[in-house]
Amino acid sequence: MTENVNIRLRALEPEDLEMLYAVENDVSLWDVGATNVPYSRYTLHDYIAHASSDIYIDRQVRFIVENEVGDTVGIADVVNFDPQHLRAELGIVILKDYRHQGYATAAIQEMLRYSLRVLHLHQVYVFVDSQNIAAIKLFNKLTFKESAQLRGWLYDGREYHDALLMQRIL
């Protein structure tokens, strides 16, 4: 894995519609998140057009991850924002052609800085399939700690998988 890659987080633009459509409708990603229905282009276009980018209104904020030459390499987001307890869930998807090149590490590090310096969060957390060894290693490397094992938490259409709740106090 390449370390010390440069990334930039930026807001969603209308030009991101097709990439967002492909990611949101990638059935292989449904196993690791809360989505289990396809999204229409219309719905996603409406989301891009009307998202306020105000985490206090939307309870989430989504970024496009770009590499050093401006290629879109993924999506990172802060969701389930809880303003009372100053915590939120992190999400990351790196596009297949850009995986295992250090982009996930760089994007999560930037999201952690944003969560602390801009959002003033106390903690962030992720849910990781207990069989996703690569993701567990990634979050452990970034000093997330396993807090709980959630039995039968994720369903892949065939069977249930345990999930690990991993937290990082900022």
Coordinates of C-alpha atoms in Angstrom, one line a residue:
M1 CA 0.0 0.0 0.0
T2 CA 1.3 3.5 -0.9
E3 CA 1.5 5.8 2.1
N4 CA 1.4 9.6 2.2
V5 CA -0.9 10.1 -0.8
N6 CA -2.4 13.5 -1.2
I7 CA -6.2 13.8 -1.4
R8 CA -8.7 16.6 -1.3
L9 CA -12.2 16.6 0.0
R10 CA -14.7 18.7 -1.9
A11 CA -18.5 19.2 -2.0
L12 CA -20.7 17.2 -4.3
E13 CA -21.3 18.8 -7.7
P14 CA -23.9 18.0 -10.4
E15 CA -21.1 16.4 -12.4
D16 CA -20.8 13.7 -9.7
L17 CA -24.2 12.3 -10.5
E18 CA -23.1 9.3 -12.6
M19 CA -20.4 8.2 -10.1
L20 CA -22.7 8.6 -7.2
Y21 CA -25.4 6.6 -9.0
A22 CA -22.9 3.8 -9.7
V23 CA -21.7 3.7 -6.0
E24 CA -25.2 3.9 -4.5
N25 CA -26.5 1.2 -6.7
D26 CA -23.5 -1.1 -6.3
V27 CA -25.1 -4.1 -4.7
S28 CA -21.8 -5.4 -3.4
L29 CA -21.6 -2.3 -1.1
W30 CA -25.1 -2.8 0.3
D31 CA -23.7 -5.5 2.6
V32 CA -21.6 -3.0 4.5
G33 CA -24.0 -0.2 4.9
A34 CA -27.6 0.6 5.6
T35 CA -28.7 0.8 2.0
N36 CA -30.6 -2.1 0.4
V37 CA -32.6 -0.4 -2.3
P38 CA -31.5 1.2 -5.5
Y39 CA -31.6 5.0 -5.9
S40 CA -32.8 6.6 -9.1
R41 CA -30.8 9.3 -10.9
Y42 CA -33.7 11.7 -10.2
T43 CA -33.4 11.0 -6.4
L44 CA -29.7 11.5 -6.4
H45 CA -29.9 14.6 -8.6
D46 CA -32.4 16.0 -6.1
Y47 CA -30.1 15.1 -3.2
I48 CA -27.1 16.9 -4.8
A49 CA -29.3 20.0 -5.7
H50 CA -30.9 20.3 -2.3
A51 CA -28.4 19.1 0.3
S52 CA -27.6 22.2 2.4
S53 CA -24.1 21.0 3.4
D54 CA -25.2 22.1 6.9
I55 CA -24.7 19.1 9.2
Y56 CA -27.1 20.6 11.7
I57 CA -29.9 20.6 9.2
D58 CA -29.1 17.4 7.2
R59 CA -27.5 15.5 10.1
Q60 CA -24.9 14.4 7.5
V61 CA -22.3 15.8 5.1
R62 CA -20.8 14.1 2.1
F63 CA -17.6 14.7 0.3
I64 CA -16.0 13.6 -2.9
V65 CA -12.4 12.4 -2.5
E66 CA -10.1 13.5 -5.2
N67 CA -6.4 12.5 -5.7
E68 CA -3.5 14.8 -6.4
V69 CA -4.4 15.1 -10.1
G70 CA -8.1 15.7 -9.5
D71 CA -9.4 12.3 -10.3
T72 CA -12.4 11.2 -8.2
V73 CA -11.3 8.3 -6.1
G74 CA -14.2 7.9 -3.7
I75 CA -16.8 9.3 -1.3
A76 CA -16.4 10.0 2.4
D77 CA -19.2 11.1 4.7
V78 CA -20.2 12.0 8.2
V79 CA -23.7 10.6 9.0
N80 CA -25.9 10.1 12.0
F81 CA -24.6 13.3 13.5
D82 CA -25.7 13.7 17.1
P83 CA -25.3 17.4 18.1
Q84 CA -26.1 16.8 21.7
H85 CA -23.4 14.2 22.3
L86 CA -21.1 15.5 19.5
R87 CA -20.6 12.2 17.8
A88 CA -21.2 10.9 14.3
E89 CA -20.6 7.8 12.1
L90 CA -17.9 7.9 9.4
G91 CA -18.4 6.3 6.0
I92 CA -15.9 5.8 3.2
V93 CA -16.1 4.2 -0.3
I94 CA -13.0 4.1 -2.5
L95 CA -13.7 3.3 -6.1
K96 CA -12.4 -0.2 -7.2
D97 CA -9.6 1.2 -9.5
Y98 CA -8.1 3.2 -6.6
R99 CA -8.2 0.7 -3.7
H100 CA -5.1 -0.4 -1.9
Q101 CA -3.2 2.8 -2.9
G102 CA -3.5 4.6 0.5
Y103 CA -6.5 6.8 -0.5
A104 CA -8.8 5.3 2.2
T105 CA -6.2 6.1 4.9
A106 CA -5.6 9.6 3.7
A107 CA -9.4 10.3 3.3
I108 CA -10.2 9.0 6.8
Q109 CA -7.3 11.1 8.3
E110 CA -8.7 14.2 6.6
M111 CA -12.2 13.3 7.8
L112 CA -10.9 13.0 11.3
R113 CA -9.3 16.4 11.1
Y114 CA -12.5 17.9 9.7
S115 CA -14.6 16.2 12.5
L116 CA -12.4 17.6 15.2
R117 CA -11.5 21.0 13.9
V118 CA -14.6 22.0 12.0
L119 CA -17.4 20.0 13.6
H120 CA -15.9 19.9 17.1
L121 CA -16.9 16.2 17.5
H122 CA -16.0 14.3 20.6
Q123 CA -16.0 11.0 18.9
V124 CA -16.6 9.2 15.6
Y125 CA -17.5 5.6 15.0
V126 CA -17.8 3.0 12.2
F127 CA -19.6 -0.3 11.8
V128 CA -17.4 -2.9 10.2
D129 CA -18.3 -6.4 9.0
S130 CA -16.3 -8.7 11.4
Q131 CA -15.1 -10.6 8.3
N132 CA -13.7 -7.5 6.6
I133 CA -10.2 -8.0 7.8
A134 CA -8.8 -5.2 5.6
A135 CA -11.2 -2.6 7.0
I136 CA -10.6 -3.7 10.6
K137 CA -6.8 -3.4 10.0
L138 CA -7.3 0.1 8.5
F139 CA -9.4 1.4 11.4
N140 CA -7.1 -0.2 14.0
K141 CA -4.1 1.5 12.2
L142 CA -6.0 4.8 12.6
T143 CA -6.4 4.2 16.4
F144 CA -10.1 3.2 16.3
K145 CA -10.9 0.8 19.2
E146 CA -13.3 -2.1 19.0
S147 CA -16.2 -1.3 21.5
A148 CA -18.7 -4.0 20.7
Q149 CA -19.5 -7.0 18.6
L150 CA -23.0 -6.7 17.2
R151 CA -24.3 -10.2 16.5
G152 CA -26.2 -10.7 13.2
W153 CA -26.0 -7.0 12.5
L154 CA -25.4 -7.1 8.7
Y155 CA -27.4 -9.1 6.2
D156 CA -25.9 -9.8 2.7
G157 CA -29.0 -11.4 1.2
R158 CA -28.0 -14.9 2.1
E159 CA -26.8 -14.8 5.7
Y160 CA -26.2 -12.5 8.7
H161 CA -22.8 -11.3 9.7
D162 CA -21.6 -9.9 12.9
A163 CA -20.4 -6.3 12.9
L164 CA -17.8 -4.5 15.0
L165 CA -18.5 -1.1 16.4
M166 CA -15.2 0.7 16.4
Q167 CA -14.8 4.2 18.0
R168 CA -12.3 6.9 18.1
I169 CA -12.3 9.6 20.7
L170 CA -11.1 12.8 19.2

